[in-house]
C-alpha cells in the first residue's frame, strides 16, 4: 500500500514536471508577452536556449516591466551574446561580416541617398549590411538592427540548423552584384544538394567552403572586388592600376589617396601575398576533402585567369572614359574628387559612366564569381559576353561625344 502510494506520488510528480516542461519556461516577461507577441514567445520556447533557462530578460534586461515602458527594453548586440558564446563572437569580429556596415557607409554615394534607402528602416543597402557593426552614433540613432548574429540564426529560435542551411545565406548573397546563391544553386555542387537533400555529404554548401568547422570568420582571398596587391604580372598590374584609379584609390599619377585607408580599414583587398595565400591554401584544403589537390588548384587558377582577362577589358573601357575627361569632353561634376569615379555607382552623370559602373559592378563580378562557383553560364553569358558588348557601346558613345564636340567648334 505504502509502496503503491509512493509510486502514485512519483508518477504524479513526473507527469507534473513533463506537463510544466511542455508548457515551457515561465517568467513575468513571458506571461505578458504571450498576449502581446505570442509568436516571439513560441519561437523562444521552441529554441534551445529557453530549455537551458535563458529568459527574455537575459537578452533584453529587466528594466521594462509594464505595458507602457517598452522603451526601457535593451536591444541586443553581439556583446550580449559574447558572455556565453565568446568563441563565435570573436571569430565573427575578425571576419568580413563584421565590417559590412563600415564598407557600405564609406561609399561616396551613400551620403546622397535618402534615409529610407541607407538608414534605419532597412529597405535597401542597410538591410543586408546591418550584419556589420555600426558606429556608436548610428547604434544609438538606430533602435533596431544592431544584433548582427540574427542574420543567419533568426530570432527568436536562434537555430543552429537554420544557419547550417545554405538558404540562410541567400537573402543577401543574391542578385545584381553578387549572385552567389543563383550561381551555386544551379552549379553541380548546388544541384547535388537539391537532389540528395540537406543531409548529403557529397555536396558542398556555402558553409562547407566558407565556414569550415563552424568558423564564424568569413574571408576570401580575392574578396568582393577581386583586387590584390602586389602583382607580379606586369600587364595585369598595369590594368589593375587603371581600375584602382577609377576607384579613386590611386590618383592619376598612381599615388595612394585617402581611400586606401578605407580599403585597409574595411579589409576590402588583400594587400600582401601572405594574406592572399593563407585564404587560398585554406580553400584548397577544403576542396581536397572531395577532389584531388591538383584538380582543385587547377580549377582555382583557371578562375584567377578569368579575372586577368576581364580586367583587360575593364581597363580598356576606363581608359576610353578617362580620355574623354582629358580632352575636356566630359567635365568633372562639382563635389567629385575623382572622375571617372566607379564608387559613385548610379550617381554617375553621363551615360558612358553609367555603362562603366554596370560593367564593373555587374558584369565583371559575374564573370569571376561565376568562375569560382563552377557556373559556366554566369561566367560567360552574364559576365564575359556583356563585358565585351559594353566595351563596344562605350567606344561608340565616346566617338559620338567627340564628334558632337568637334561639330560645335
Ligand atoms: C505587462 C505586460 C508586459 C510585461 C510584463 C513585459 N512586457 Fe515587453 N512589451 C510589452 C508591450 C505592450 C510592448 C510594446 C509592443 C509594441 O507595441 O511594440 C513590449 C515590448 C517589448 C520589447 C520590444 C521593445 C521595442 O523597442 O520594440 C521587448 C524586447 C520586450 N518587450 C521584452 C520584455 C522583457 C525582457 C520583459 C521582462 C523583463 C517584458 N518585456 C515584460 C508588454 C510587456
Ligand atoms: C538570445 C537573446 C534573446 C532572447 C532570449 C530574447 N530576445 Fe528578443 N530580441 C533579440 C534580438 C537579437 C532582437 C533583435 C534586435 C534588433 O533588431 O536590434 C530581439 C528583438 C525583440 C523584439 C523586437 C523585434 C520584433 O521582432 O518584434 C521583441 C518584441 C522581442 N525581442 C521580445 C522578446 C521576448 C518577449 C522574449 C522572451 C520570450 C525575447 N525577446 C527573448 C534577442 C533575444
Ligand atoms: C546567458 C548565456 C547565453 C546568452 C547571453 C546567449 N546564449 Fe545562446 N546559448 C546559450 C546556451 C546555454 C545554449 C544551448 C547550448 C546547448 O544546448 O548546446 C545556447 C545556444 C545557442 C545557439 C545554438 C542553438 C541550436 O539550435 O543549437 C545559438 C545559435 C545561440 N545560442 C545564439 C545566441 C545569440 C545570437 C545570442 C545573443 C543575441 C545568444 N545566443 C545569447 C546561452 C546563451
Ligand atoms: C544579412 C546579409 C548576409 C547574410 C545572411 C550573409 N551574408 Fe555574407 N556578406 C554579407 C555582406 C554585406 C558582406 C560584405 C561584407 C564586407 O566585405 O564588408 C558579406 C561577405 C561575405 C563573405 C566574404 C567575401 C570577401 O570579401 O572575402 C563571405 C565568404 C560570405 N559573406 C559568406 C556568407 C555565408 C556562407 C553566409 C551564410 C551562412 C552568409 N555570408 C550570409 C551579407 C550577408
Ligand atoms: C541584397 C543584399 C545587399 C544589398 C541590398 C547591398 N549589398 Fe553591398 N554587399 C552585399 C554582399 C552579400 C556583399 C559581399 C559580396 C561578395 O563579396 O561577393 C556586399 C559587398 C559590398 C561592398 C564591398 C565590401 C568589401 O569590403 O569588399 C560594398 C562597398 C557594398 N557592398 C556597398 C553597398 C552599398 C553602398 C549598397 C547600396 C547601394 C549595397 N551594398 C547594397 C549585400 C548587399
Ligand atoms: C553568416 C552566418 C552566421 C552568422 C552571421 C552567425 N552565425 Fe552562428 N553559426 C553559423 C553556422 C553555419 C553555424 C553552424 C556551424 C557548424 O556547423 O558547426 C553556427 C553555429 C553557431 C552556434 C552553435 C555552436 C555549436 O557548436 O553548437 C552558436 C552558439 C552561434 N553560431 C552563435 C553565433 C553568434 C553569437 C553570432 C554573432 C556574433 C553568430 N552565431 C552569427 C552561421 C552564422
Ligand atoms: C565548393 C566551394 C564553394 C561553395 C560551395 C561556395 N563557394 Fe563561395 N567561393 C568559393 C571560392 C573558391 C571563392 C573564391 C575564393 C578566392 O577569392 O580565391 C569563393 C568566393 C566567394 C565570395 C567572394 C566573392 C566571389 O564570389 O568571388 C563570396 C561572397 C562567396 N563565395 C559566397 C558564397 C555563398 C553565399 C555560397 C553559397 C550560395 C558559396 N559562396 C558557395 C568556393 C565556394
Ligand atoms: C563535399 C565534397 C566537395 C567539396 C568540398 C568540393 N566539391 Fe567539387 N564536386 C563534388 C562532387 C560530388 C561533384 C560532382 C562529381 C564530379 O564532377 O566530381 C563536384 C564537381 C565539381 C566540379 C565539376 C563541375 C561541373 O559542372 O562539371 C568542379 C569544377 C569542382 N567540383 C570544383 C571544386 C572546387 C574548386 C572545390 C573547392 C573550392 C570543390 N569542388 C569542393 C564534391 C565536392
PDB file of N, CA, C and O and ligand atoms in Angstrom, residues 27-30 32-33 36-37 55-57 60-68 70-71 73-75 143-144, ligand 1:
ATOM      1  N   UNK A  27       8.007  33.223 -16.868  1.00  0.00           N
ATOM      2  CA  UNK A  27       8.627  34.428 -16.308  1.00  0.00           C
ATOM      3  C   UNK A  27       7.623  35.550 -16.462  1.00  0.00           C
ATOM      4  O   UNK A  27       6.653  35.417 -17.215  1.00  0.00           O
ATOM      5  N   UNK A  28       7.847  36.663 -15.773  1.00  0.00           N
ATOM      6  CA  UNK A  28       6.927  37.806 -15.914  1.00  0.00           C
ATOM      7  C   UNK A  28       6.861  38.257 -17.364  1.00  0.00           C
ATOM      8  O   UNK A  28       5.796  38.604 -17.864  1.00  0.00           O
ATOM      9  N   UNK A  29       8.001  38.237 -18.006  1.00  0.00           N
ATOM     10  CA  UNK A  29       8.058  38.682 -19.405  1.00  0.00           C
ATOM     11  C   UNK A  29       7.175  37.777 -20.271  1.00  0.00           C
ATOM     12  O   UNK A  29       6.339  38.247 -21.049  1.00  0.00           O
ATOM     13  N   UNK A  30       7.403  36.474 -20.125  1.00  0.00           N
ATOM     14  CA  UNK A  30       6.682  35.512 -20.957  1.00  0.00           C
ATOM     15  C   UNK A  30       5.180  35.600 -20.696  1.00  0.00           C
ATOM     16  O   UNK A  30       4.380  35.580 -21.635  1.00  0.00           O
ATOM     17  N   UNK A  32       3.218  38.039 -19.836  1.00  0.00           N
ATOM     18  CA  UNK A  32       2.547  39.151 -20.512  1.00  0.00           C
ATOM     19  C   UNK A  32       2.731  39.040 -22.031  1.00  0.00           C
ATOM     20  O   UNK A  32       1.794  39.254 -22.800  1.00  0.00           O
ATOM     21  N   UNK A  33       3.940  38.653 -22.476  1.00  0.00           N
ATOM     22  CA  UNK A  33       4.217  38.628 -23.918  1.00  0.00           C
ATOM     23  C   UNK A  33       3.494  37.509 -24.661  1.00  0.00           C
ATOM     24  O   UNK A  33       3.392  37.546 -25.881  1.00  0.00           O
ATOM     25  N   UNK A  36       0.973  39.709 -25.900  1.00  0.00           N
ATOM     26  CA  UNK A  36       1.459  40.837 -26.716  1.00  0.00           C
ATOM     27  C   UNK A  36       2.110  40.353 -28.015  1.00  0.00           C
ATOM     28  O   UNK A  36       1.775  40.810 -29.093  1.00  0.00           O
ATOM     29  N   UNK A  37       3.051  39.409 -27.884  1.00  0.00           N
ATOM     30  CA  UNK A  37       3.782  38.889 -29.056  1.00  0.00           C
ATOM     31  C   UNK A  37       3.851  37.362 -28.961  1.00  0.00           C
ATOM     32  O   UNK A  37       4.919  36.793 -28.716  1.00  0.00           O
ATOM     33  N   UNK A  55      16.053  33.462 -20.334  1.00  0.00           N
ATOM     34  CA  UNK A  55      14.769  34.171 -20.362  1.00  0.00           C
ATOM     35  C   UNK A  55      14.887  35.401 -21.259  1.00  0.00           C
ATOM     36  O   UNK A  55      15.990  35.824 -21.616  1.00  0.00           O
ATOM     37  N   UNK A  56      13.722  35.992 -21.561  1.00  0.00           N
ATOM     38  CA  UNK A  56      13.708  37.240 -22.330  1.00  0.00           C
ATOM     39  C   UNK A  56      14.643  38.260 -21.681  1.00  0.00           C
ATOM     40  O   UNK A  56      15.365  38.992 -22.365  1.00  0.00           O
ATOM     41  N   UNK A  57      14.612  38.281 -20.372  1.00  0.00           N
ATOM     42  CA  UNK A  57      15.385  39.302 -19.656  1.00  0.00           C
ATOM     43  C   UNK A  57      16.897  39.088 -19.792  1.00  0.00           C
ATOM     44  O   UNK A  57      17.675  40.022 -19.632  1.00  0.00           O
ATOM     45  N   UNK A  60      17.271  41.109 -23.013  1.00  0.00           N
ATOM     46  CA  UNK A  60      16.651  42.440 -23.084  1.00  0.00           C
ATOM     47  C   UNK A  60      16.677  43.200 -21.759  1.00  0.00           C
ATOM     48  O   UNK A  60      16.150  44.310 -21.679  1.00  0.00           O
ATOM     49  N   UNK A  61      17.251  42.599 -20.720  1.00  0.00           N
ATOM     50  CA  UNK A  61      17.293  43.257 -19.421  1.00  0.00           C
ATOM     51  C   UNK A  61      15.942  43.193 -18.713  1.00  0.00           C
ATOM     52  O   UNK A  61      14.962  42.691 -19.264  1.00  0.00           O
ATOM     53  N   UNK A  62      15.887  43.718 -17.474  1.00  0.00           N
ATOM     54  CA  UNK A  62      14.655  43.611 -16.671  1.00  0.00           C
ATOM     55  C   UNK A  62      14.061  44.973 -16.352  1.00  0.00           C
ATOM     56  O   UNK A  62      13.182  45.095 -15.509  1.00  0.00           O
ATOM     57  N   UNK A  63      14.565  46.015 -17.010  1.00  0.00           N
ATOM     58  CA  UNK A  63      14.070  47.352 -16.647  1.00  0.00           C
ATOM     59  C   UNK A  63      12.658  47.614 -17.138  1.00  0.00           C
ATOM     60  O   UNK A  63      11.879  48.275 -16.472  1.00  0.00           O
ATOM     61  N   UNK A  64      12.341  47.067 -18.302  1.00  0.00           N
ATOM     62  CA  UNK A  64      10.967  47.229 -18.808  1.00  0.00           C
ATOM     63  C   UNK A  64      10.099  46.155 -18.172  1.00  0.00           C
ATOM     64  O   UNK A  64      10.363  44.968 -18.290  1.00  0.00           O
ATOM     65  N   UNK A  65       9.047  46.601 -17.446  1.00  0.00           N
ATOM     66  CA  UNK A  65       8.205  45.651 -16.704  1.00  0.00           C
ATOM     67  C   UNK A  65       6.737  45.811 -17.035  1.00  0.00           C
ATOM     68  O   UNK A  65       5.929  44.960 -16.705  1.00  0.00           O
ATOM     69  N   UNK A  66       6.378  46.937 -17.628  1.00  0.00           N
ATOM     70  CA  UNK A  66       4.961  47.228 -17.829  1.00  0.00           C
ATOM     71  C   UNK A  66       4.673  47.482 -19.309  1.00  0.00           C
ATOM     72  O   UNK A  66       5.579  47.703 -20.105  1.00  0.00           O
ATOM     73  N   UNK A  67       3.366  47.490 -19.597  1.00  0.00           N
ATOM     74  CA  UNK A  67       2.955  47.665 -20.994  1.00  0.00           C
ATOM     75  C   UNK A  67       3.368  49.028 -21.552  1.00  0.00           C
ATOM     76  O   UNK A  67       3.557  49.174 -22.754  1.00  0.00           O
ATOM     77  N   UNK A  68       3.552  50.012 -20.698  1.00  0.00           N
ATOM     78  CA  UNK A  68       3.812  51.356 -21.217  1.00  0.00           C
ATOM     79  C   UNK A  68       5.273  51.814 -21.063  1.00  0.00           C
ATOM     80  O   UNK A  68       5.575  52.989 -21.229  1.00  0.00           O
ATOM     81  N   UNK A  70       7.936  50.005 -22.633  1.00  0.00           N
ATOM     82  CA  UNK A  70       8.697  49.122 -23.536  1.00  0.00           C
ATOM     83  C   UNK A  70      10.006  49.764 -24.004  1.00  0.00           C
ATOM     84  O   UNK A  70      10.957  49.064 -24.359  1.00  0.00           O
ATOM     85  N   UNK A  71      10.061  51.088 -23.997  1.00  0.00           N
ATOM     86  CA  UNK A  71      11.279  51.798 -24.412  1.00  0.00           C
ATOM     87  C   UNK A  71      12.487  51.390 -23.582  1.00  0.00           C
ATOM     88  O   UNK A  71      13.626  51.536 -24.010  1.00  0.00           O
ATOM     89  N   UNK A  73      13.296  48.434 -22.674  1.00  0.00           N
ATOM     90  CA  UNK A  73      13.866  47.125 -23.057  1.00  0.00           C
ATOM     91  C   UNK A  73      15.163  47.358 -23.824  1.00  0.00           C
ATOM     92  O   UNK A  73      15.211  48.173 -24.745  1.00  0.00           O
ATOM     93  N   UNK A  74      16.218  46.655 -23.436  1.00  0.00           N
ATOM     94  CA  UNK A  74      17.505  46.803 -24.137  1.00  0.00           C
ATOM     95  C   UNK A  74      17.473  45.984 -25.416  1.00  0.00           C
ATOM     96  O   UNK A  74      16.881  44.911 -25.453  1.00  0.00           O
ATOM     97  N   UNK A  75      18.134  46.486 -26.461  1.00  0.00           N
ATOM     98  CA  UNK A  75      18.231  45.720 -27.699  1.00  0.00           C
ATOM     99  C   UNK A  75      19.624  45.115 -27.801  1.00  0.00           C
ATOM    100  O   UNK A  75      20.622  45.813 -27.658  1.00  0.00           O
ATOM    101  N   UNK A 143      17.433  52.272 -33.500  1.00  0.00           N
ATOM    102  CA  UNK A 143      16.968  51.469 -32.374  1.00  0.00           C
ATOM    103  C   UNK A 143      17.103  49.975 -32.653  1.00  0.00           C
ATOM    104  O   UNK A 143      17.552  49.210 -31.808  1.00  0.00           O
ATOM    105  N   UNK A 144      16.728  49.566 -33.857  1.00  0.00           N
ATOM    106  CA  UNK A 144      16.788  48.144 -34.215  1.00  0.00           C
ATOM    107  C   UNK A 144      18.003  47.873 -35.111  1.00  0.00           C
ATOM    108  O   UNK A 144      18.624  48.799 -35.616  1.00  0.00           O
TER     109      UNK A 144
HETATM  110  C1  LIG B   1       2.566  43.812 -18.641  1.00  0.00           C
HETATM  111  C2  LIG B   1       2.995  43.411 -19.930  1.00  0.00           C
HETATM  112  C3  LIG B   1       4.480  43.317 -20.238  1.00  0.00           C
HETATM  113  C4  LIG B   1       5.483  42.793 -19.468  1.00  0.00           C
HETATM  114  C5  LIG B   1       5.407  42.243 -18.047  1.00  0.00           C
HETATM  115  C6  LIG B   1       6.661  42.838 -20.278  1.00  0.00           C
HETATM  116  N1  LIG B   1       6.400  43.389 -21.496  1.00  0.00           N
HETATM  117 FE1  LIG B   1       7.675  43.654 -23.005  1.00  0.00          FE
HETATM  118  N2  LIG B   1       6.337  44.710 -24.056  1.00  0.00           N
HETATM  119  C7  LIG B   1       5.011  44.876 -23.656  1.00  0.00           C
HETATM  120  C8  LIG B   1       4.355  45.747 -24.621  1.00  0.00           C
HETATM  121  C9  LIG B   1       2.881  46.204 -24.580  1.00  0.00           C
HETATM  122  C10 LIG B   1       5.333  46.085 -25.588  1.00  0.00           C
HETATM  123  C11 LIG B   1       5.169  47.010 -26.799  1.00  0.00           C
HETATM  124  C12 LIG B   1       4.833  46.216 -28.033  1.00  0.00           C
HETATM  125  C13 LIG B   1       4.873  47.134 -29.261  1.00  0.00           C
HETATM  126  O1  LIG B   1       3.937  47.882 -29.443  1.00  0.00           O
HETATM  127  O2  LIG B   1       5.859  47.093 -29.961  1.00  0.00           O
HETATM  128  C14 LIG B   1       6.541  45.394 -25.198  1.00  0.00           C
HETATM  129  C15 LIG B   1       7.711  45.445 -25.929  1.00  0.00           C
HETATM  130  C16 LIG B   1       8.845  44.701 -25.636  1.00  0.00           C
HETATM  131  C17 LIG B   1      10.019  44.656 -26.440  1.00  0.00           C
HETATM  132  C18 LIG B   1      10.240  45.388 -27.748  1.00  0.00           C
HETATM  133  C19 LIG B   1      10.777  46.758 -27.483  1.00  0.00           C
HETATM  134  C20 LIG B   1      10.956  47.584 -28.738  1.00  0.00           C
HETATM  135  O3  LIG B   1      11.643  48.600 -28.617  1.00  0.00           O
HETATM  136  O4  LIG B   1      10.456  47.246 -29.824  1.00  0.00           O
HETATM  137  C21 LIG B   1      10.911  43.824 -25.815  1.00  0.00           C
HETATM  138  C22 LIG B   1      12.289  43.483 -26.272  1.00  0.00           C
HETATM  139  C23 LIG B   1      10.268  43.368 -24.596  1.00  0.00           C
HETATM  140  N3  LIG B   1       9.018  43.927 -24.513  1.00  0.00           N
HETATM  141  C24 LIG B   1      10.867  42.499 -23.701  1.00  0.00           C
HETATM  142  C25 LIG B   1      10.344  42.254 -22.423  1.00  0.00           C
HETATM  143  C26 LIG B   1      11.073  41.666 -21.352  1.00  0.00           C
HETATM  144  C27 LIG B   1      12.517  41.203 -21.439  1.00  0.00           C
HETATM  145  C28 LIG B   1      10.254  41.617 -20.268  1.00  0.00           C
HETATM  146  C29 LIG B   1      10.545  41.079 -18.895  1.00  0.00           C
HETATM  147  C30 LIG B   1      11.673  41.680 -18.209  1.00  0.00           C
HETATM  148  C31 LIG B   1       8.988  42.198 -20.691  1.00  0.00           C
HETATM  149  N4  LIG B   1       9.071  42.570 -22.000  1.00  0.00           N
HETATM  150  C32 LIG B   1       7.890  42.347 -19.865  1.00  0.00           C
HETATM  151  C33 LIG B   1       4.424  44.325 -22.561  1.00  0.00           C
HETATM  152  C34 LIG B   1       5.069  43.709 -21.510  1.00  0.00           C
END
